Coordinates of C-alpha atoms and ligand atoms in Angstrom, one line a residue:
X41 CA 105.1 117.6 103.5
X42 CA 101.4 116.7 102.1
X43 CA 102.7 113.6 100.1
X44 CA 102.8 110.1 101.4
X45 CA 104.7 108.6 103.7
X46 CA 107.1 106.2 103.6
X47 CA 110.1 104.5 105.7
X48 CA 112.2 106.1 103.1
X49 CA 110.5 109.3 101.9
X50 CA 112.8 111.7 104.3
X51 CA 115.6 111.1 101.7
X52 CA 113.8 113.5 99.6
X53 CA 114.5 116.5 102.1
X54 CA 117.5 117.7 103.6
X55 CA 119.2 115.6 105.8
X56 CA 121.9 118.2 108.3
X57 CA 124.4 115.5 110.1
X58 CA 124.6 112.7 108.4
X59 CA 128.0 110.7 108.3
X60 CA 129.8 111.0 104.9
X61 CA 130.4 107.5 104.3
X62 CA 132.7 106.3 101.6
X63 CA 131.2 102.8 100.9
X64 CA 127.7 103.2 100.4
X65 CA 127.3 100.0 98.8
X66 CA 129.3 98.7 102.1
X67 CA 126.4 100.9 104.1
X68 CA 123.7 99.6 102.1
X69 CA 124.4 95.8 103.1
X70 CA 124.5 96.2 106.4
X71 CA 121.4 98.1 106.5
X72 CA 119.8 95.3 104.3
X73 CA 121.1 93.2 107.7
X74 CA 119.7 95.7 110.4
X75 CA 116.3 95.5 108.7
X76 CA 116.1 91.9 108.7
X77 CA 116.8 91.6 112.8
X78 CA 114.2 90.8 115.3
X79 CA 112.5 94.0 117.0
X80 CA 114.0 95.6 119.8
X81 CA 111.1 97.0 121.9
X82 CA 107.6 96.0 121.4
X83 CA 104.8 97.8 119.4
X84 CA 102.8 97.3 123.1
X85 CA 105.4 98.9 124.8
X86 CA 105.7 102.3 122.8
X87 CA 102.1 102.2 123.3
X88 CA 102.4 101.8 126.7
X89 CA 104.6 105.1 126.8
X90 CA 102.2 106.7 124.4
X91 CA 99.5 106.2 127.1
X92 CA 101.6 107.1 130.2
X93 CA 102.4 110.3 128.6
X94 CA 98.6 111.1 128.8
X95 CA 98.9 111.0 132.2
X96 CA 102.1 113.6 132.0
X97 CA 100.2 115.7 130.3
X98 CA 97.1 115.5 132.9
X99 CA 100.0 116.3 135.9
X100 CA 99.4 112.6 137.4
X101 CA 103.2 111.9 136.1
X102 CA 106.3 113.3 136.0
X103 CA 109.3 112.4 133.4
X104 CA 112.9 111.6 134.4
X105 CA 114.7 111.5 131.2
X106 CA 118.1 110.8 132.0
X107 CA 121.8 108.9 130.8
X108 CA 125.0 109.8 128.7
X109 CA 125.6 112.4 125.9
X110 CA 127.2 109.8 123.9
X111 CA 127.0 106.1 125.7
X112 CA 129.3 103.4 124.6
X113 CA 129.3 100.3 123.3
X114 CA 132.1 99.0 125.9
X115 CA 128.5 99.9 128.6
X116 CA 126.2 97.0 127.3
X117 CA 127.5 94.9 130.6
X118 CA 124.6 93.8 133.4
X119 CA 127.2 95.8 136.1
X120 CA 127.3 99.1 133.9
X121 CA 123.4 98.8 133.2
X122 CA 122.3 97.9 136.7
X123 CA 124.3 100.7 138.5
X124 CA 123.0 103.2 135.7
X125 CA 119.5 101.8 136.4
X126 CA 120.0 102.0 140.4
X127 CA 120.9 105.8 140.3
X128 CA 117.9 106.5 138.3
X129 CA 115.7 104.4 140.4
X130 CA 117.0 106.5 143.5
X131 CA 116.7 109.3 141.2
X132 CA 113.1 108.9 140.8
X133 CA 112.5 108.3 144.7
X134 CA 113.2 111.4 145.4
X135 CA 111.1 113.1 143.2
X136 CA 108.5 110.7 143.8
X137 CA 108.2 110.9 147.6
X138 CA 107.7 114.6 148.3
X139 CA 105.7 114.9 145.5
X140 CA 103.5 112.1 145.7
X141 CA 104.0 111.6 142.0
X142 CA 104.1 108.7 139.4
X143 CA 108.0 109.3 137.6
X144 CA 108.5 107.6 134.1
X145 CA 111.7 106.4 134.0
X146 CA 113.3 107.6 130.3
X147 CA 116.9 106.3 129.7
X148 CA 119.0 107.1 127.4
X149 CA 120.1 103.9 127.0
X150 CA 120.2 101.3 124.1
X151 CA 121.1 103.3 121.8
X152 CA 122.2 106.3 122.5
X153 CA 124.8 106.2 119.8
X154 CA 124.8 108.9 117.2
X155 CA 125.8 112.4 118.3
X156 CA 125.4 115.9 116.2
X157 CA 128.3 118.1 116.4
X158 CA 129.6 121.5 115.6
X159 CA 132.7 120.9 113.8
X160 CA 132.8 118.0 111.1
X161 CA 136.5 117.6 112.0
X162 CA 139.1 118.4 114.5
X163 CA 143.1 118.7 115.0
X164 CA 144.6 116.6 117.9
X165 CA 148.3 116.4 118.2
X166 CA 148.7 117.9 114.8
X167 CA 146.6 115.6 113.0
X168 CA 143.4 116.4 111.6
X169 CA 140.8 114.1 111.9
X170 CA 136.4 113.8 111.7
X171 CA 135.4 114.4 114.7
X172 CA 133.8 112.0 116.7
X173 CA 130.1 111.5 116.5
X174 CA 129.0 108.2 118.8
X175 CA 129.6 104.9 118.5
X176 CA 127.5 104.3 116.1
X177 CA 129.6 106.3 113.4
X178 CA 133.1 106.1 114.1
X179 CA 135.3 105.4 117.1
X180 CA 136.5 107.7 119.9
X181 CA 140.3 106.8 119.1
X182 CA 142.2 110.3 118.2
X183 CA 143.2 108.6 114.8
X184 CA 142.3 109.7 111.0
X185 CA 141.6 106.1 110.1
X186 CA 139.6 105.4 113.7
X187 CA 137.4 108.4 113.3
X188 CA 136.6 107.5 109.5
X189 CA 132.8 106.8 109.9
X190 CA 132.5 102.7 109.4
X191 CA 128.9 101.5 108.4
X192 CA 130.2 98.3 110.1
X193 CA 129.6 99.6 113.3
X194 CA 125.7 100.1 112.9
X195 CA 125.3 96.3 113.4
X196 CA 127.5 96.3 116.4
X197 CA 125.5 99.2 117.4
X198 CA 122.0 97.1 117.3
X199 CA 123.9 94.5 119.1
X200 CA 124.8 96.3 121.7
X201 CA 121.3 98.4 121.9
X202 CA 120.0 94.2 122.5
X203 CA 122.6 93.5 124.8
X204 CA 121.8 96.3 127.2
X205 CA 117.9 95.9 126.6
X206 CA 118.4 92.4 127.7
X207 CA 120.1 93.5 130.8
X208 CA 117.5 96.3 131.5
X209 CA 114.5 93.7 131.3
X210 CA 116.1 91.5 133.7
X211 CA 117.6 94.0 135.9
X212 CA 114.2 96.2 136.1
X213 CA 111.8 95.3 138.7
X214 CA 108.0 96.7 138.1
X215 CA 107.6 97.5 141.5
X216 CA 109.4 100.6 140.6
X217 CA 106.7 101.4 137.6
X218 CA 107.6 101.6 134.1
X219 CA 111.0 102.0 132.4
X220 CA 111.8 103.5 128.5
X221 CA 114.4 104.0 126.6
X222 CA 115.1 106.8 124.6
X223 CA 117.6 108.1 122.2
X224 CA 118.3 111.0 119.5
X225 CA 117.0 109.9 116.2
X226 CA 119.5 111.3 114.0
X227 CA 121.2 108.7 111.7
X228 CA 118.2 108.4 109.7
X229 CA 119.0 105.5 107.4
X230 CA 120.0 103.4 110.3
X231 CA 116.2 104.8 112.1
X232 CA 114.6 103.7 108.8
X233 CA 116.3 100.0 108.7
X234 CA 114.7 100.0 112.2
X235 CA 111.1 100.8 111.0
X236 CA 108.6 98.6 111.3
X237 CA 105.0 97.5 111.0
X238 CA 102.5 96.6 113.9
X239 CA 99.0 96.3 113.9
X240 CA 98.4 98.5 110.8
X241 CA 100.9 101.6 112.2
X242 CA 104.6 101.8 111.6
X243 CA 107.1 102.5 114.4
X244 CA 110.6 102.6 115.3
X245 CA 111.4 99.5 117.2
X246 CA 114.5 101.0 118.9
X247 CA 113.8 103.0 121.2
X248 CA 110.3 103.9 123.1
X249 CA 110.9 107.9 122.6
X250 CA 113.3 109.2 119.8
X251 CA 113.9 113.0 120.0
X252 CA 115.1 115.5 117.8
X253 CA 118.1 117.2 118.3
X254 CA 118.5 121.1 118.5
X255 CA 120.4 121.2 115.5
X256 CA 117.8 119.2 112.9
X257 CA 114.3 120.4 114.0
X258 CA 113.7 122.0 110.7
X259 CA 109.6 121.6 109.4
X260 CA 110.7 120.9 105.9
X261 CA 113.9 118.8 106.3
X262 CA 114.2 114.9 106.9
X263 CA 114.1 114.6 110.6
X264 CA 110.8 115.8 110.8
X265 CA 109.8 114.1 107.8
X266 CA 110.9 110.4 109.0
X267 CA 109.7 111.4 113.0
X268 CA 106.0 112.0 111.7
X269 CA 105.4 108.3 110.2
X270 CA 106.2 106.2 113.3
X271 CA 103.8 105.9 116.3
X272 CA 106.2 106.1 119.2
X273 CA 106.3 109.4 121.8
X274 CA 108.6 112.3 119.4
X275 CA 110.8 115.1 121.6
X276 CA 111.7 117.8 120.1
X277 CA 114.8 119.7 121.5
X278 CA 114.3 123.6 121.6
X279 CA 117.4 125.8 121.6
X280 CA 118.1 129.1 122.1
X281 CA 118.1 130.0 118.1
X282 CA 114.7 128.5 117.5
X283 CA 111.9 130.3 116.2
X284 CA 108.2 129.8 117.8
X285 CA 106.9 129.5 114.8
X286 CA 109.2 127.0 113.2
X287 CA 108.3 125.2 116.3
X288 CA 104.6 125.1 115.8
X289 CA 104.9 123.9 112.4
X290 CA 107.1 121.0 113.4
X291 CA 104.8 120.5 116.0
X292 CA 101.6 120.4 113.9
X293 CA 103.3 118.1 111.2
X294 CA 104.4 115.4 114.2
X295 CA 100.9 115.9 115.9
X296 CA 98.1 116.0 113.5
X297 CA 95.9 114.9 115.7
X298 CA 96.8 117.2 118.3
X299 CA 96.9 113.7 120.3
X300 CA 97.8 115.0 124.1
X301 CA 100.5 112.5 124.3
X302 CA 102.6 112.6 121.6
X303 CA 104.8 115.1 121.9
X304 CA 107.5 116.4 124.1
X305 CA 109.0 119.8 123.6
X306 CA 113.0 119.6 125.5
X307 CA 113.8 123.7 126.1
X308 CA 117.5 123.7 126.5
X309 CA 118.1 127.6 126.7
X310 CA 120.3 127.8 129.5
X311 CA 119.6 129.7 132.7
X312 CA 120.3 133.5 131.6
X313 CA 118.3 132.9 128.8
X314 CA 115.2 130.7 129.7
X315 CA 113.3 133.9 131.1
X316 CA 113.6 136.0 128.1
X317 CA 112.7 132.7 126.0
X318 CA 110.7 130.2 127.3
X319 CA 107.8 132.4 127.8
X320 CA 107.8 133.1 123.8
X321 CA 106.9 129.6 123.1
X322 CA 104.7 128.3 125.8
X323 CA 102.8 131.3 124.6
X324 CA 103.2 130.0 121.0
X325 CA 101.7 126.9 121.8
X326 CA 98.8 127.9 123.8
X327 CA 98.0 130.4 121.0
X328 CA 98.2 127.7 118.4
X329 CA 96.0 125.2 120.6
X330 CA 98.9 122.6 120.4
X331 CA 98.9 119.6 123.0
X332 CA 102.4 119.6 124.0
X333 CA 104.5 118.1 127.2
X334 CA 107.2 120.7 128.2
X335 CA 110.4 119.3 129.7
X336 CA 113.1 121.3 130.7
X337 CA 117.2 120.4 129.5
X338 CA 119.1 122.0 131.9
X339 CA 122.5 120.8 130.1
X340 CA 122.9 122.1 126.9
X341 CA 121.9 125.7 127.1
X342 CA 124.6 126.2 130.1
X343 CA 127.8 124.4 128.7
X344 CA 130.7 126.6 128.8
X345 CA 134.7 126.1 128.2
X346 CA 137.1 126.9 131.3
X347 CA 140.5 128.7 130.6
X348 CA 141.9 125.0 130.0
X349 CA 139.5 124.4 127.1
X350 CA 137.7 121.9 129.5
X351 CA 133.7 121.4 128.4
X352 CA 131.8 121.8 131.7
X353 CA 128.6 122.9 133.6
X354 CA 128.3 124.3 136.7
X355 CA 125.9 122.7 139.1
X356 CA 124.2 126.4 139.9
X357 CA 123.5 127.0 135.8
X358 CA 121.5 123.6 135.8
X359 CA 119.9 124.4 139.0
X360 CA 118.4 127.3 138.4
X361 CA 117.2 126.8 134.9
X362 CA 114.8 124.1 136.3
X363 CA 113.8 126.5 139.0
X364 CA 113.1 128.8 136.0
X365 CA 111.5 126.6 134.5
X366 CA 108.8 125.7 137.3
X367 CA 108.6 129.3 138.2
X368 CA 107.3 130.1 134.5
X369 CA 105.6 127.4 133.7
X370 CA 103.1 128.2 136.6
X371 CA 103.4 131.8 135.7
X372 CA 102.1 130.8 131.9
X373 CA 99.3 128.6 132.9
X374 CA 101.6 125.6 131.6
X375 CA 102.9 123.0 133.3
X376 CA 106.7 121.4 133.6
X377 CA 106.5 117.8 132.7
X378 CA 110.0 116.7 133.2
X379 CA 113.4 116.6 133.1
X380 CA 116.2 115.6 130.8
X381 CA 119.5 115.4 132.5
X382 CA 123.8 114.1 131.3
X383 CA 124.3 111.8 134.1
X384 CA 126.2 109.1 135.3
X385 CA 126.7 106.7 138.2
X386 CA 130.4 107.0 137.9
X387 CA 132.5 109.0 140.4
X388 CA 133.4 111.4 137.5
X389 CA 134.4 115.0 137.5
X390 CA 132.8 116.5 134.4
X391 CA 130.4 119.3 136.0
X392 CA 131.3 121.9 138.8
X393 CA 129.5 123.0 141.9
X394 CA 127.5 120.3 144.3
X395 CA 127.5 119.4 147.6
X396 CA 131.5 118.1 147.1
X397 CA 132.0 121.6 145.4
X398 CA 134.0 120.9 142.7
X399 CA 136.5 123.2 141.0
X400 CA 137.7 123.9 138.0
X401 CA 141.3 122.2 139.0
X402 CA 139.2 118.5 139.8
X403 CA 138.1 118.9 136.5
X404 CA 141.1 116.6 135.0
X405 CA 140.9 114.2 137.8
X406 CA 138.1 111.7 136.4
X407 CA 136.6 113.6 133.1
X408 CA 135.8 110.1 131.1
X409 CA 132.8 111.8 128.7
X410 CA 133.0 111.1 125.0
X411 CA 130.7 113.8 124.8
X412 CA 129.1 116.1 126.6
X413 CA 130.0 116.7 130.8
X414 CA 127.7 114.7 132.9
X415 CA 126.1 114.9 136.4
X416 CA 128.2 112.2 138.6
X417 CA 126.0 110.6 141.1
X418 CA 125.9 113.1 143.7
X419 CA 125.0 116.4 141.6
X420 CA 122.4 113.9 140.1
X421 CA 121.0 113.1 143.5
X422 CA 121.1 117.1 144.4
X423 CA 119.4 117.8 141.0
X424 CA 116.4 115.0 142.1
X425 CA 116.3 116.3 145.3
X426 CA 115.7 120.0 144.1
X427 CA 113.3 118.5 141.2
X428 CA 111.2 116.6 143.8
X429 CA 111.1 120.0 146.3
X430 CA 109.6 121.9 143.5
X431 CA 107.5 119.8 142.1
X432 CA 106.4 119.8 145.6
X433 CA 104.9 123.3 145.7
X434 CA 101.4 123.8 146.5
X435 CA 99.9 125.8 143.6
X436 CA 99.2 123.4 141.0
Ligands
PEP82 C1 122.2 116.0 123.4 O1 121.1 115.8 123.9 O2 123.2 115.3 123.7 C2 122.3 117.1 122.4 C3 123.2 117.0 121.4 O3 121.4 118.0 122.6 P1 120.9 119.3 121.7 O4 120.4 118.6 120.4 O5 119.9 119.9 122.5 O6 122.1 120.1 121.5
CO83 CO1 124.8 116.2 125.0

């Protein structure tokens, strides 16, 4: 990756999970569209998380990254946004108040429509079908001609992605600090058609943060390759297959600079894992000399499937992979950054374990994720409370 770049020059690498559309000249038009609508977040405001990010790195601030696997389009409403907004405000408090600590607010909101997945396609009810993959690609319906990916939708997506930034910015009160939004950058011809120039840099005008997923942190494939041309904060998810190495590279070609706040590495290994793992690449980095933010996902590396084929996470798994996480952090000389959590403010039944202790059989009662299992508002308010105790540890 030592030739220019451009909004477009990622098409020259491989792109993994990209939508197979069947009108590309259909795709193309609305892009054309997309590219022509005003910005969504300012070029001051990436900046703005750019430079709070410093402050992560120095230990003066502590990231909340939090929202829905997949969110919908049917959530760009002031009600859905300010309750979402309200639970991660409480969130925040109590992380903030026994740890005396500045939390950045990182949503993943506005946007938060394009999801990688496993399995291209699935059967339901005898009928096979694409699976779905966010909002932004095709629709949840269990349907062959629903879950055909429609370009159409990627100007309702932007729509909505307004909508519920409008919302935010009228809802948010800066008494409570600042407030991001965030979301996976993985449809990369819809990231590019939202590419734009700003006082001589380029950036991606819809969102503060895009990440990259587990699944497409490759050095020499397209995600990295669009990711290292735009100014805003880059995460980079870390899974349990990754290689250091691969990591460092991917690192070096986001961060040539080796700018302190620029990147933030997401380890997702899951709880039985992270102690074996996580050690392996905070070493990597340190070797290597790489400026890095370290976040923990304590989601992803612990999803399991029950007897009933229901995705879930137990409340213990998440738990103790951020307490891992602290633990060897401090044991490494490194320090924990943040979290990234699946939540919502609904009174769902996706997760297991909590305070309410919920089984396996309350699992069907209110399980409404298009995705992946979220915390419902009390195992998110457990979580916070755990993150704030830990953070509270003398020792730092
Ligand atoms: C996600 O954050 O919803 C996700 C798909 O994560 P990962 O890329 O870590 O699997
Ligand atoms: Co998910």
């Amino acid at each position: 990756m030592t030739t220019a770049w451009r909004t477009d020059s990622w098409q020259r690498y491989r792109a993994q999970q990209q939508p197979d559309y069947r009108d590309q000249a259909h795709l193309a038009a609305v892009l054309r569209q997309i590219t022509q609508h005003p910005t969504l977040v300012t070029f001051a405001e990436v900046m703005r998380l750019r430079e709070q990010l410093r402050q992560v790195f120095m230990g003066q601030a502590f990231i909340l990254q939090g929202g829905d696997c997949a969110e919908r389009f049917a959530d760009c409403t002031p009600q859905k946004v300010s309750t979402r907004l309200q639970l991660m405000q409480q969130m925040a408090a109590l992380i903030r108040t026994p740890a005396n600590i500045k939390v950045l607010h990182i949503a993943r909101m506005a946007g938060q429509y394009a999801k990688p997945r496993t399995h291209a396609f699935e059967t339901i009810a005898g009928q096979r079908m694409h699976t779905f993959r966010g909002d932004n690609i095709n629709s949840f319906t269990p349907e062959p001609q629903q879950r055909e990916p429609n370009p159409q939708r990627l100007e309702q997506g932007y729509r909505c992605a307004a909508t519920t930034l409008k919302h935010l910015r009228n809802l948010w009160s800066p008494t409570h600090g600042d407030f991001f939004t965030a979301h996976e950058g993985l449809l990369l011809a819809y990231e590019q058609a939202l590419t734009t120039a700003a006082e001589r840099h380029w950036y991606n005008h819809g969102a503060h943060l895009l990440w990259i997923g587990n699944r497409t942190a490759q050095a020499e494939q397209a995600h990295v390759e669009y990711l290292r041309g735009i100014s805003n904060a880059i995460g980079v998810k870390i899974g349990p297959t990754a290689d250091p190495q691969e990591i460092v590279a991917i690192v070096r070609i986001l961060n040539p600079d080796n700018a302190c706040n620029r990147v933030v590495l997401i380890a997702r290994f899951g709880c039985e894992k992270v102690q074996a793992l996580l050690p392996r690449f905070i070493m990597a980095m340190q070797q290597a000399a790489l400026n890095v933010i370290w976040t923990v996902d304590p989601m992803h590396g612990n999803t399991f499937y029950t007897a009933h084929d229901v995705k879930t996470r137990h409340l213990h798994h998440v738990a103790a992979e951020i307490q891992h996480s602290f633990a060897l952090h401090r044991r490494y000389g490194s320090r924990l950054g943040g979290v990234h959590l699946e939540l919502s403010d609904d009174n769902i039944t996706e997760c297991l374990g909590g305070q309410d202790n919920l089984q396996t059989s309350d699992l069907s009662r209110a399980y409404h994720t298009a995705c992946d299992p979220r915390l419902n508002r009390n195992q998110s308010l457990e979580i916070a409370k755990l993150v704030g105790e830990l953070l509270a540890v003398p020792g730092d």
